[in-house]
Each structure stands twice: as C-alpha cells, then as structure tokens.
Coordinates of C-alpha atoms and ligand atoms in Angstrom, one line a residue:
M1 CA -157.1 -24.2 142.7
A2 CA -157.9 -22.9 146.1
I3 CA -159.1 -19.3 146.3
V4 CA -156.9 -18.7 149.2
E5 CA -153.4 -20.2 148.9
Q6 CA -150.4 -19.9 151.2
I7 CA -147.4 -18.9 149.2
D8 CA -143.7 -19.2 150.0
A9 CA -142.2 -16.4 152.1
P10 CA -138.6 -16.0 153.3
A11 CA -137.8 -17.7 156.6
G12 CA -138.7 -15.4 159.5
A13 CA -141.1 -13.3 157.3
R14 CA -144.8 -13.1 157.9
R15 CA -146.9 -15.9 156.2
R16 CA -148.2 -14.7 152.8
L17 CA -151.5 -15.6 151.1
R18 CA -152.6 -15.3 147.5
I19 CA -156.3 -14.5 146.9
S20 CA -157.9 -15.5 143.6
S21 CA -161.3 -14.7 142.0
P22 CA -163.9 -17.5 142.3
V23 CA -165.1 -16.6 138.8
T24 CA -161.9 -16.3 136.7
R25 CA -159.6 -18.0 139.2
E26 CA -157.1 -15.2 138.4
A27 CA -155.1 -13.8 141.3
V28 CA -156.8 -10.7 142.9
G29 CA -153.8 -9.9 145.1
E30 CA -151.5 -11.1 148.0
I31 CA -151.6 -10.3 151.6
D32 CA -149.3 -10.7 154.6
V33 CA -150.8 -12.5 157.6
Q34 CA -150.6 -10.1 160.5
T35 CA -149.3 -11.7 163.6
A36 CA -149.9 -11.4 167.4
Q37 CA -147.1 -8.8 167.4
D38 CA -148.9 -6.7 164.7
V39 CA -152.1 -6.9 166.7
G40 CA -150.2 -5.8 169.8
A41 CA -148.7 -2.8 168.0
A42 CA -152.1 -1.8 166.5
L43 CA -153.7 -2.0 169.9
E44 CA -151.1 0.3 171.3
I45 CA -151.9 2.9 168.6
A46 CA -155.6 2.4 169.2
R47 CA -155.3 2.9 172.9
K48 CA -153.5 6.3 172.3
A49 CA -156.1 7.4 169.7
Q50 CA -159.3 6.4 171.5
P51 CA -159.5 9.0 174.3
A52 CA -159.4 12.0 172.0
W53 CA -162.0 10.3 169.8
A54 CA -164.3 9.6 172.8
A55 CA -163.9 13.2 173.9
L56 CA -165.6 14.5 170.7
S57 CA -169.3 15.2 170.8
F58 CA -171.7 12.9 169.0
G59 CA -172.2 15.6 166.4
E60 CA -168.5 15.8 165.8
R61 CA -168.2 12.1 165.3
A62 CA -171.3 12.1 163.1
R63 CA -169.6 14.6 160.8
Y64 CA -166.9 12.0 160.0
V65 CA -169.5 9.3 159.4
T66 CA -171.5 11.6 157.1
R67 CA -168.4 12.4 155.2
A68 CA -167.8 8.7 154.8
L69 CA -171.4 8.3 153.5
H70 CA -170.7 11.0 150.8
V71 CA -167.5 9.2 149.8
L72 CA -169.4 6.0 149.4
L73 CA -172.1 7.7 147.3
D74 CA -169.4 9.1 145.1
R75 CA -167.2 6.1 144.8
H76 CA -169.7 3.2 145.0
E77 CA -168.9 1.8 141.6
E78 CA -165.3 1.4 142.5
F79 CA -166.3 -0.3 145.8
I80 CA -168.6 -2.7 143.9
D81 CA -165.7 -3.6 141.6
V82 CA -163.6 -4.6 144.6
V83 CA -166.4 -6.7 146.2
V84 CA -167.4 -8.4 142.9
R85 CA -163.8 -9.2 141.9
E86 CA -163.2 -10.9 145.2
T87 CA -166.6 -12.7 145.8
G88 CA -168.1 -13.3 142.3
K89 CA -171.5 -12.0 143.5
T90 CA -173.6 -10.2 140.9
R91 CA -173.2 -6.4 140.7
L92 CA -176.8 -5.7 141.6
E93 CA -176.4 -8.0 144.7
A94 CA -173.3 -6.0 145.7
L95 CA -175.3 -2.8 145.2
Y96 CA -178.3 -3.9 147.3
M97 CA -176.6 -5.9 150.0
E98 CA -173.2 -4.2 150.4
I99 CA -173.6 -0.5 149.3
F100 CA -177.3 0.4 149.8
A101 CA -177.4 -1.2 153.3
S102 CA -174.1 0.5 154.2
C103 CA -175.3 3.9 153.2
D104 CA -178.4 3.4 155.4
A105 CA -176.2 2.3 158.3
L106 CA -173.9 5.3 158.0
Q107 CA -176.8 7.7 157.9
Y108 CA -178.9 6.0 160.6
Y109 CA -176.1 6.0 163.2
A110 CA -174.8 9.4 162.3
K111 CA -178.2 10.9 162.7
R112 CA -179.5 9.0 165.7
T113 CA -176.7 8.0 168.0
A114 CA -176.9 11.3 170.0
K115 CA -180.5 10.6 170.8
I116 CA -179.9 6.9 171.7
L117 CA -176.7 7.4 173.8
R118 CA -177.2 10.8 175.4
D119 CA -176.9 11.0 179.1
R120 CA -180.4 10.6 180.5
P121 CA -182.1 11.2 183.8
Q122 CA -183.9 8.1 185.0
R123 CA -186.9 8.3 187.3
M124 CA -186.7 5.8 190.2
H125 CA -189.8 4.0 191.6
L126 CA -188.5 4.8 195.2
L127 CA -186.0 7.4 196.3
S128 CA -186.8 10.0 193.6
L129 CA -187.7 12.6 196.3
M130 CA -184.2 12.3 197.8
K131 CA -181.9 11.3 194.9
Q132 CA -181.3 11.8 191.3
L133 CA -180.2 9.1 188.9
R134 CA -178.5 9.6 185.5
I135 CA -177.5 6.9 183.1
V136 CA -174.4 7.7 181.1
Y137 CA -173.3 5.6 178.1
R138 CA -169.5 5.4 178.2
P139 CA -167.5 3.9 175.3
L140 CA -165.8 0.6 176.1
G141 CA -162.4 1.5 174.7
V142 CA -160.9 -0.6 171.9
V143 CA -163.2 -3.1 170.2
G144 CA -162.1 -6.0 168.0
I145 CA -164.5 -6.7 165.1
I146 CA -164.0 -10.1 163.3
T147 CA -166.1 -10.6 160.1
P148 CA -166.9 -13.3 157.6
W149 CA -166.6 -13.4 153.8
N150 CA -170.3 -13.6 152.7
G151 CA -171.1 -9.9 153.2
P152 CA -167.6 -8.7 153.4
F153 CA -168.2 -4.9 153.2
I154 CA -171.5 -4.5 155.0
L155 CA -170.8 -6.9 157.8
S156 CA -167.5 -5.1 158.4
L157 CA -168.9 -1.6 158.1
N158 CA -172.1 -2.0 160.1
P159 CA -170.5 -3.0 163.4
T160 CA -167.6 -0.6 162.8
V161 CA -169.8 2.5 162.4
Q162 CA -171.8 1.6 165.6
A163 CA -168.6 1.1 167.6
L164 CA -167.1 4.3 166.3
M165 CA -170.2 6.4 166.9
A166 CA -170.3 5.1 170.5
G167 CA -166.7 6.5 171.0
N168 CA -164.6 3.4 170.6
A169 CA -161.5 2.7 168.6
V170 CA -161.7 -0.3 166.3
L171 CA -159.4 -3.1 165.2
L172 CA -161.2 -4.8 162.3
K173 CA -160.2 -8.2 161.0
P174 CA -162.0 -9.2 157.8
S175 CA -161.9 -12.8 156.3
E176 CA -158.8 -14.0 154.5
V177 CA -161.2 -14.8 151.6
T178 CA -162.3 -11.1 151.2
P179 CA -159.5 -9.0 152.7
Y180 CA -159.8 -6.2 150.1
S181 CA -163.5 -5.7 150.6
G182 CA -162.8 -5.5 154.4
R183 CA -160.1 -3.0 153.8
L184 CA -162.5 -0.7 151.9
V185 CA -164.0 0.2 155.3
A186 CA -160.6 1.7 156.3
D187 CA -160.3 3.4 152.9
L188 CA -163.7 4.9 153.3
F189 CA -163.0 6.4 156.7
E190 CA -159.5 7.5 155.7
A191 CA -161.1 9.4 152.8
A192 CA -163.5 10.9 155.3
G193 CA -160.5 12.2 157.4
L194 CA -161.0 10.0 160.4
P195 CA -158.2 10.7 162.9
D196 CA -155.2 8.3 162.7
G197 CA -155.4 5.1 164.8
V198 CA -159.1 5.2 165.5
L199 CA -159.8 2.5 162.9
Q200 CA -157.2 0.0 161.8
V201 CA -157.7 -3.0 159.6
L202 CA -155.6 -6.1 160.3
L203 CA -155.4 -8.5 157.3
G204 CA -154.7 -12.2 157.8
D205 CA -156.4 -15.4 158.6
G206 CA -157.5 -17.4 161.7
E207 CA -154.1 -16.7 163.3
T208 CA -154.8 -12.9 163.2
G209 CA -158.4 -13.4 164.5
Q210 CA -157.2 -15.6 167.3
A211 CA -154.5 -13.0 168.2
L212 CA -157.3 -10.4 168.5
T213 CA -159.3 -12.6 170.8
E214 CA -156.3 -13.1 173.0
S215 CA -155.4 -9.4 173.2
D216 CA -156.3 -7.0 176.0
L217 CA -159.3 -5.5 174.1
N218 CA -162.6 -4.3 175.7
K219 CA -165.0 -6.3 173.5
I220 CA -165.0 -8.7 170.5
S221 CA -167.9 -8.4 168.0
F222 CA -167.7 -11.6 166.0
T223 CA -169.7 -12.7 163.0
G224 CA -169.0 -16.1 161.5
S225 CA -169.5 -19.8 162.0
V226 CA -170.6 -21.7 165.1
E227 CA -167.3 -23.6 165.2
T228 CA -165.1 -20.4 165.3
G229 CA -167.7 -18.6 167.5
R230 CA -167.1 -21.2 170.1
K231 CA -163.3 -20.7 170.0
V232 CA -163.9 -16.9 170.2
A233 CA -166.2 -17.3 173.2
E234 CA -163.7 -19.5 175.0
A235 CA -160.8 -17.0 174.4
C236 CA -163.0 -14.2 175.6
A237 CA -164.2 -16.1 178.7
R238 CA -160.6 -16.7 179.7
Q239 CA -160.0 -13.0 179.8
L240 CA -163.6 -12.1 181.0
M241 CA -163.9 -10.0 177.9
P242 CA -167.4 -9.3 176.6
C243 CA -168.3 -10.5 173.2
T244 CA -171.3 -10.7 170.8
L245 CA -171.5 -13.8 168.6
E246 CA -173.5 -13.6 165.4
L247 CA -173.3 -17.2 164.1
G248 CA -174.8 -19.5 161.6
G249 CA -178.4 -20.6 161.0
K250 CA -180.7 -23.2 159.4
D251 CA -183.6 -20.9 158.9
P252 CA -187.0 -22.5 158.4
M253 CA -189.8 -21.1 156.1
I254 CA -193.4 -22.2 157.0
V255 CA -195.9 -22.0 154.3
C256 CA -199.5 -22.2 155.7
R257 CA -202.4 -23.5 153.7
D258 CA -203.8 -20.0 153.3
A259 CA -200.6 -18.4 152.0
D260 CA -200.4 -16.3 148.9
L261 CA -198.5 -19.0 147.0
E262 CA -197.3 -16.7 144.2
R263 CA -195.6 -14.4 146.8
A264 CA -194.5 -17.3 148.9
A265 CA -192.8 -19.0 145.9
S266 CA -191.0 -15.8 144.8
G267 CA -190.0 -15.2 148.4
A268 CA -188.7 -18.7 148.8
L269 CA -186.4 -18.2 145.8
F270 CA -185.1 -14.8 147.0
G271 CA -184.7 -16.1 150.5
A272 CA -182.8 -19.2 149.5
F273 CA -180.8 -18.0 146.6
M274 CA -179.9 -14.4 147.4
N275 CA -176.1 -14.0 147.6
T276 CA -176.0 -17.5 146.1
G277 CA -177.6 -18.7 149.4
Q278 CA -174.6 -17.5 151.4
V279 CA -176.5 -15.4 153.9
C280 CA -176.7 -16.2 157.6
C281 CA -180.5 -15.8 157.5
S282 CA -181.1 -17.5 154.1
I283 CA -184.1 -19.8 153.9
E284 CA -182.4 -23.2 154.3
R285 CA -185.5 -25.4 154.6
V286 CA -189.2 -25.1 153.8
Y287 CA -192.2 -26.7 155.5
V288 CA -195.3 -26.5 153.3
A289 CA -198.9 -27.5 154.2
E290 CA -199.9 -30.7 152.3
E291 CA -203.0 -29.1 150.7
V292 CA -201.0 -26.5 148.9
A293 CA -197.7 -28.3 148.5
D294 CA -198.1 -29.4 144.8
E295 CA -199.0 -25.9 143.7
F296 CA -196.3 -24.2 145.7
I297 CA -193.6 -26.6 144.6
A298 CA -194.6 -26.3 140.9
K299 CA -194.3 -22.5 141.2
V300 CA -190.9 -22.7 142.9
V301 CA -189.5 -25.0 140.3
E302 CA -190.9 -23.0 137.4
K303 CA -189.4 -19.8 138.8
T304 CA -186.1 -21.4 139.6
Q305 CA -185.7 -22.5 136.0
Q306 CA -186.0 -18.9 134.9
L307 CA -183.1 -17.7 137.0
R308 CA -180.0 -16.6 135.1
Q309 CA -176.6 -17.5 136.5
G310 CA -173.3 -15.7 136.0
A311 CA -171.2 -12.8 137.3
N312 CA -171.9 -10.3 134.6
G313 CA -174.8 -8.2 133.3
E314 CA -178.2 -8.8 134.8
A315 CA -177.5 -12.3 136.2
D316 CA -179.6 -13.3 139.2
I317 CA -177.3 -15.9 140.8
G318 CA -173.6 -15.4 141.2
A319 CA -170.7 -17.6 142.2
I320 CA -169.9 -19.6 145.3
F321 CA -167.2 -17.5 147.0
R322 CA -164.8 -20.3 147.9
P323 CA -164.2 -23.9 146.9
E324 CA -164.6 -25.3 150.4
Q325 CA -168.2 -24.0 150.4
L326 CA -168.9 -25.5 147.0
E327 CA -167.7 -28.9 148.2
L328 CA -169.9 -28.6 151.3
I329 CA -173.0 -27.9 149.2
E330 CA -172.2 -30.9 147.0
R331 CA -171.9 -33.1 150.0
H332 CA -175.3 -32.0 151.4
V333 CA -177.0 -32.5 148.0
E334 CA -175.4 -35.9 147.5
D335 CA -176.3 -37.0 151.0
A336 CA -179.9 -36.0 150.4
R337 CA -180.0 -37.7 147.0
A338 CA -178.5 -40.9 148.4
K339 CA -181.2 -40.9 151.2
G340 CA -184.1 -40.6 148.8
A341 CA -184.5 -36.9 148.0
R342 CA -185.8 -35.9 144.6
I343 CA -183.9 -33.1 142.8
L344 CA -186.4 -31.0 140.9
A345 CA -184.0 -28.3 139.6
G346 CA -180.3 -27.9 139.6
G347 CA -178.3 -30.3 141.8
R348 CA -175.0 -29.8 140.1
R349 CA -172.2 -27.4 139.2
N350 CA -173.2 -25.2 136.3
P351 CA -171.6 -26.9 133.3
D352 CA -171.8 -23.8 131.1
L353 CA -169.8 -21.5 133.4
E354 CA -166.2 -21.5 134.5
G355 CA -165.5 -20.8 138.1
L356 CA -167.4 -21.8 141.2
F357 CA -171.0 -21.8 140.0
Y358 CA -173.6 -24.2 141.5
E359 CA -177.0 -24.2 139.9
P360 CA -180.0 -23.0 142.1
T361 CA -181.4 -26.3 143.4
V362 CA -184.8 -27.4 144.6
L363 CA -185.3 -30.7 146.4
T364 CA -188.3 -32.6 147.8
D365 CA -188.9 -35.8 149.6
V366 CA -186.4 -34.6 152.2
T367 CA -186.3 -35.8 155.9
H368 CA -184.6 -34.7 159.1
E369 CA -182.2 -37.6 158.6
M370 CA -180.5 -35.7 155.9
A371 CA -177.7 -33.1 156.5
I372 CA -179.4 -30.7 154.2
M373 CA -182.3 -30.4 156.7
R374 CA -180.1 -30.3 159.8
D375 CA -176.7 -28.5 159.1
E376 CA -176.1 -25.1 157.6
T377 CA -175.6 -25.5 153.8
F378 CA -174.9 -21.9 153.0
G379 CA -175.6 -22.4 149.3
P380 CA -178.3 -22.0 146.6
V381 CA -180.4 -25.0 147.7
L382 CA -184.0 -25.1 148.7
P383 CA -185.2 -28.4 150.3
I384 CA -189.0 -28.5 150.6
M385 CA -190.8 -30.8 153.1
R386 CA -194.6 -31.5 153.1
V387 CA -196.3 -31.3 156.5
R388 CA -199.7 -32.2 157.8
D389 CA -200.4 -28.8 159.4
E390 CA -198.8 -25.8 161.1
E391 CA -198.2 -27.7 164.3
E392 CA -196.1 -30.2 162.6
A393 CA -194.3 -27.4 160.7
L394 CA -193.5 -25.7 164.0
R395 CA -192.2 -28.9 165.7
L396 CA -189.9 -29.6 162.8
A397 CA -188.8 -26.0 162.4
N398 CA -187.7 -26.0 166.1
D399 CA -186.0 -29.4 165.8
T400 CA -182.5 -27.9 165.3
R401 CA -179.5 -26.7 167.2
Y402 CA -179.7 -23.4 165.4
G403 CA -182.1 -20.4 166.1
L404 CA -181.1 -17.5 164.0
S405 CA -184.3 -16.5 162.1
G406 CA -187.3 -17.8 160.2
T407 CA -190.2 -16.8 158.1
V408 CA -194.0 -17.5 158.1
W409 CA -196.3 -17.2 155.1
T410 CA -200.0 -16.8 155.6
R411 CA -202.8 -14.4 154.5
D412 CA -203.8 -14.1 158.2
K413 CA -201.2 -11.7 159.5
H414 CA -202.4 -12.0 163.1
R415 CA -202.0 -15.8 162.9
G416 CA -198.6 -15.2 161.3
V417 CA -197.5 -13.2 164.3
E418 CA -198.8 -15.9 166.7
L419 CA -196.9 -18.6 164.8
A420 CA -193.8 -16.3 164.7
K421 CA -193.8 -16.1 168.5
R422 CA -193.6 -19.9 168.7
L423 CA -190.5 -20.2 166.5
D424 CA -187.4 -20.6 168.7
V425 CA -185.3 -18.1 166.7
G426 CA -183.9 -14.6 167.2
S427 CA -186.1 -12.9 164.6
V428 CA -189.0 -13.7 162.3
C429 CA -190.4 -12.2 159.1
V430 CA -194.1 -12.7 158.1
N431 CA -194.6 -12.8 154.3
E432 CA -191.2 -11.3 153.9
T433 CA -187.6 -12.6 153.8
E434 CA -183.9 -11.5 153.9
M435 CA -184.9 -8.1 155.3
I436 CA -184.4 -8.3 159.0
Y437 CA -180.7 -7.7 159.3
G438 CA -181.1 -4.6 157.2
V439 CA -183.9 -3.2 159.3
T440 CA -181.7 -1.0 161.5
E441 CA -184.2 -0.6 164.3
A442 CA -184.6 -4.4 164.7
P443 CA -182.2 -5.9 167.3
F444 CA -180.6 -8.9 165.5
G445 CA -179.2 -12.0 167.1
G446 CA -179.5 -15.7 167.4
L447 CA -180.9 -18.2 170.0
K448 CA -179.4 -21.6 170.8
Q449 CA -176.1 -22.1 168.9
S450 CA -176.8 -19.2 166.5
G451 CA -175.2 -16.7 168.8
I452 CA -175.0 -14.6 171.9
G453 CA -176.2 -11.0 172.2
Q454 CA -177.8 -8.7 169.7
V455 CA -176.5 -6.2 167.2
N456 CA -178.0 -3.2 165.4
G457 CA -180.3 -0.4 166.4
E458 CA -180.5 0.8 170.0
A459 CA -179.5 -2.5 171.5
G460 CA -176.5 -2.8 169.2
L461 CA -175.2 0.7 169.9
R462 CA -175.6 0.3 173.6
G463 CA -173.7 -3.0 173.3
Y464 CA -170.6 -0.9 172.4
C465 CA -171.0 1.1 175.6
Y466 CA -171.0 0.6 179.3
A467 CA -174.2 2.0 180.9
Q468 CA -173.0 3.8 184.0
P469 CA -175.6 4.8 186.5
I470 CA -174.7 7.9 188.5
L471 CA -176.7 8.5 191.7
V472 CA -176.7 12.1 193.1
D473 CA -178.0 13.0 196.5
R474 CA -180.4 16.0 196.3
F475 CA -180.3 17.8 199.6
G476 CA -177.0 17.1 201.4
A477 CA -178.3 16.0 204.8
K478 CA -175.5 15.5 207.3
R479 CA -176.4 11.8 207.6
E480 CA -178.8 9.2 206.0
Q481 CA -181.2 7.1 208.0
A482 CA -179.4 3.9 207.0
W483 CA -175.9 5.1 208.0
Y484 CA -174.1 4.5 211.3
P485 CA -174.8 4.4 214.1
F486 CA -177.1 1.4 214.1
T487 CA -179.7 1.8 216.9
A488 CA -182.8 -0.1 218.0
K489 CA -184.9 3.0 217.1
K490 CA -183.6 2.8 213.5
E491 CA -184.5 -0.9 213.4
R492 CA -188.1 -0.1 214.4
T493 CA -188.4 2.7 211.9
M494 CA -187.1 0.5 209.1
K495 CA -189.6 -2.2 209.9
R496 CA -192.4 0.4 209.9
I497 CA -191.3 1.6 206.5
M498 CA -191.2 -2.0 205.2
R499 CA -194.8 -2.7 206.4
L500 CA -196.0 0.6 204.9
L501 CA -194.3 0.0 201.5
W502 CA -195.1 -3.6 200.9
G503 CA -197.8 -4.4 203.3
T504 CA -200.5 -1.8 202.6
P505 CA -202.4 -0.8 199.4
L506 CA -201.0 2.8 199.6
G507 CA -197.4 1.5 199.9
R508 CA -197.8 -0.9 197.1
W509 CA -199.2 1.9 194.9
M510 CA -196.2 4.1 195.9
S511 CA -193.6 1.4 195.2
Ligands
LIG1 P1 -165.6 -18.4 160.0 O1 -166.1 -18.7 161.4 O2 -164.8 -19.4 159.3 O3 -164.8 -17.0 160.0 C1 -165.2 -15.8 160.5 C2 -164.1 -14.9 160.9 O4 -163.3 -15.5 162.0 C3 -163.1 -14.8 159.7 O5 -162.6 -13.5 159.7 C4 -162.0 -15.8 160.1 O6 -160.8 -15.5 159.6 C5 -162.0 -15.6 161.6 N1 -161.3 -16.6 162.4 C6 -161.0 -17.9 162.0 N2 -160.4 -18.6 163.0 C7 -160.5 -17.8 164.1 C8 -160.1 -17.9 165.5 N3 -159.6 -19.0 166.0 N4 -160.3 -16.8 166.3 C9 -160.8 -15.7 165.9 N5 -161.2 -15.5 164.6 C10 -161.0 -16.5 163.7 O7 -166.9 -18.0 159.2 P2 -167.0 -17.8 157.6 O8 -166.1 -16.6 157.3 O9 -166.9 -19.1 157.0 O10 -168.5 -17.2 157.5 C11 -169.6 -18.0 157.3 C12 -170.4 -18.2 158.6 O11 -170.8 -16.9 159.1 C13 -171.7 -18.9 158.3 O12 -171.9 -19.9 159.3 C14 -172.8 -17.8 158.5 O13 -174.0 -18.3 158.8 C15 -172.1 -16.9 159.5 N6 -172.7 -15.6 159.4 C16 -173.5 -15.1 160.5 C17 -174.1 -13.9 160.4 C18 -175.0 -13.4 161.5 O14 -175.2 -12.2 161.6 N7 -175.5 -14.3 162.4 C19 -173.9 -13.0 159.3 C20 -173.1 -13.6 158.2 C21 -172.5 -14.8 158.3 P3 -160.4 -16.2 158.1 O15 -161.6 -16.2 157.3 O16 -159.4 -15.3 157.6 O17 -159.9 -17.6 158.5

C-alpha cells in the first residue's frame, strides 16, 4: 500500500489524495490537491493582507509570534500526536526535533528580529563628512515556502516565522506525505490571532508546488531534494524571482586516530540514525583512521545492537516515513552487498514490526563505486570506510556532488577546526553531530548541489528582506563638484583628488 494514494474524484473536481500511516497503514485523512487557480486566489488574499502586516512594528509582530509560542507550549502533546501519526517517528524524536526546536525558533526571532532588522546608520569610508547612509530592511512581499516530509513541522515553521517577522505574507506548501503536520503551522498562528491572509497553507503535491514557483511571488524558500530543487530554480530563473534552495546531502564523518572513540561511536549512531536517518545533515558515510578502525567499528556495532525500534514507548528508532524511501534504502544496501560490502548489523526490514521499519544498519568494506557512498540514502544506514590518514579522509569526503555538512572527530580541537575548513561543505561540527541546523545563529546552507543561499539567524532573516540603502545629503549645497557643467578646472581637481586619495600614504589611510 502506498502511503499517499490518489483516489477517485468526480470529473472536473480537484484531484484527491489519501494519506496513510507508515506504521499502521491506516488512513490518516484525505486532502484535495490545490491547483494553480487556488494558488492564484491565495496570492491575491496575501497581497491584500501583507501591507498592513508590514506596517506593524517588530514588537507588534513579535507579540503574535510569542502568543504562538505559548499555544505550542500548551498544546505540544496534541501537535506531537499529529506528527507521529503521519510520520511514524518516535514521540521523543518529535519532541526534540519538531517541538523543542520550534519553540526556540519562535522565541529567538520574536526577541531578536528588531535588533537584526532595524534601520541602521552605516558609516562610509569616504563621503561621511558630506552624506549620511542608512540601510533599511524592507520586506519582500509575499513569500512561497515549500517544505519536505522529514521534519514536517519544524522545517515549515522555521522559515515561516522568519518570513513573517520580516514583514512578509506567506504561502506555505508542505509535502503531500505530511500535509497535516504542515497545516499545524497555520493552526498555531490562527490560535495566536494572526490577521487573516498573512499566512495560508496550500495542501497538495508537486502540482501545487510547481504552481507556486510559477506564480508572481517575491521569493521561494525551498527545502527538498536536488532533483526538485533544480526544477524550482529553473522556474524561479524564468521569472527572475529570488530563491533559496536547501537540498540533500551525503554528509561525511571523519574519525581521526586521536578521537575519543566512545563519544565518536555514540555520535555516529545518533548522527546516522536520528529521525531514522531521514535528516538532510545525517551522517551518511564514515572515514575512520586505520589504527583505530577495529575498535571504533566494534563499538558502533555493539551500540547499534542495543537500539530499540518501534513507534511507541521509549523506542530509539522509528519508521521510514514512506515506501519509496524504504525501497531506495534497500536498493543502496543491496548494491553495496553485491559489490562486496559486509553488513555488520541490520541490513533488512525489521521482521518483528508491521509497517515501514528498516533495521539500523552498519556496513564495512565499502567503496566509492557503491551508491551507498555516493548518493543520498536518507535512511538508518552507516557505511564505514577505513582510511590511511586524514588526508585520504578529506580527499574522499570531498569526492562528491554534495556539500551540505560534515563532522570531524578528534581530541585536538584546533586540528579539528583546521580539518573542518578543508571540507567542501556548508557547515561542519567538531565532536558533535545533528546540531547545526538547530543552532539559530549559524547560517545554514549547502555548497555544490546541496543548495543555494543560507537560512537561519541574521543571514536567514535578512534573506527575507530587501536591504535598501538610503543616502541623504547633509548640507544642501546648491550644486555638487561632480554635477554639470563639466569644465577643464573640474577635471584637474578630480585628478588631484585621485592622486591624493590613492597615491599618497595620507590618502590611503583616509580611504
Ligand atoms: P522533494 O524534493 O521530493 O519535495 C520537497 C517539496 O517540493 C515537497 O513539498 C514537494 O511536494 C514539492 N514539490 C514536488 N515537485 C515540485 C515542483 N515541481 N515544484 C515545486 N515543488 C515541488 O523532497 P522530499 O520531500 O522527498 O524531501 C527529502 C529531501 O529533502 C532530501 O533530499 C533531504 O536531504 C532534503 N532536505 C534538505 C534539508 C536542508 O535544509 N538542506 C532539510 C530537510 C530535507 P510533494 O511532497 O507534495 O510532492
């Protein structure tokens, strides 16, 4: 049974989808696929609502966001129910990844946007005697936010709160796999009293997402796969519409010979298996120094065997959220097995559980000829490769079309940072994993095919604005030196100024 199935609808009606739980396979609900016409109607409403929203002060907007935070604190169990029912992730995982991180985002942007986006005077290296410069952060207008199914609440809420605090109206399109978790974002802000039309959620599938990218919006903030990201970029390019693309990864973990192997092994498990491995910055491949490889691998295998799988109680590892993903994981593991990899743990669907459960899996004897070391797996698998030294680890880690993030494990933190600087990825953790997207101050984004632009923190907030410089003349002279009429005397003066500014030590100091 597919988790998302198209069901019959009367001729001329919208297409209709049934969503089923990946754990029980029971129907969770049905949605209509919203069309280009629906997107157009929503955009019209958003355009009308946005100016009044943008006219509020940061403090006034923050009051709505803070109210949303209190609603979330009060109703978080209900929100967890929705996310768990739709995804099959464990409750604790939903609490950590979806709710805790969302509370932090709501508070962070409610409290700090005024400081980050306030109008600011900007000193100029020349001209300051004669002119004043101010930088003003103006909202873009109406922003389209398109999100994936793996973190369906946080990945929808986080960009939404940033766009709203910056003064934009938002059209949010969550994944067809997790529409109800996406719709929680609208429920939350509705309960917080957000003015009508400022945030609208459009349910549907790729058709709805495509309609958004082809609408007359002011920006698309997209999180999803490289393949869809490319289509979004093409659609945005046709309209010269800005977009940020947060795409997939194949994140490497480098374990140096001096690493704390106990911490590194536990970190490898959490980094690879959290959210059943369905995290953009999951650890997807490990390079471990030969001298410590046996000990590291033994620890990883022992810890993996202790993990408990299921959707209830204190289970560590939940379900795969959709069948297509499970099939991809199986293809990668089978390809690796056929090419000589050894499976030290897992390597199969969990025979004791109904639903889409794949056992946490550890492989060795892997090579870069295998899909599992080259393409995003997005599942609970941890392929480990032995390397001669850190140089070989770096070369292999960078041998990929992806560049989202990575981790380095060593007791020498200085060396860790130096190695981090040589990884061709958007962000790196040293002796840490799965944290960086949740660190609000850290600009997050990918290099190579892992994306364009950055989200979160100051860079993310400013990405939802247009930075408008306003230059103001100080003294109101009747005419400026550079204005008409052009004369030979002005030419001589200009040349003298050039020589002074860039041809003398005093000038160079002044400029
Ligand atoms: P997809 O690219 O399949 O889908 C992402 C979103 O795009 C969904 O809402 C989808 O709708 C929509 N969509 C589908 N077709 C189009 C289209 N033609 N135009 C516009 N939108 C469209 O990604 P997944 O949902 O499968 O998510 C998993 C991927 O997301 C992984 O590669 C993962 O690494 C990446 N990801 C990246 C993150 C980052 O911050 N870098 C964070 C989290 C995930 P629908 O699902 O309804 O078809």
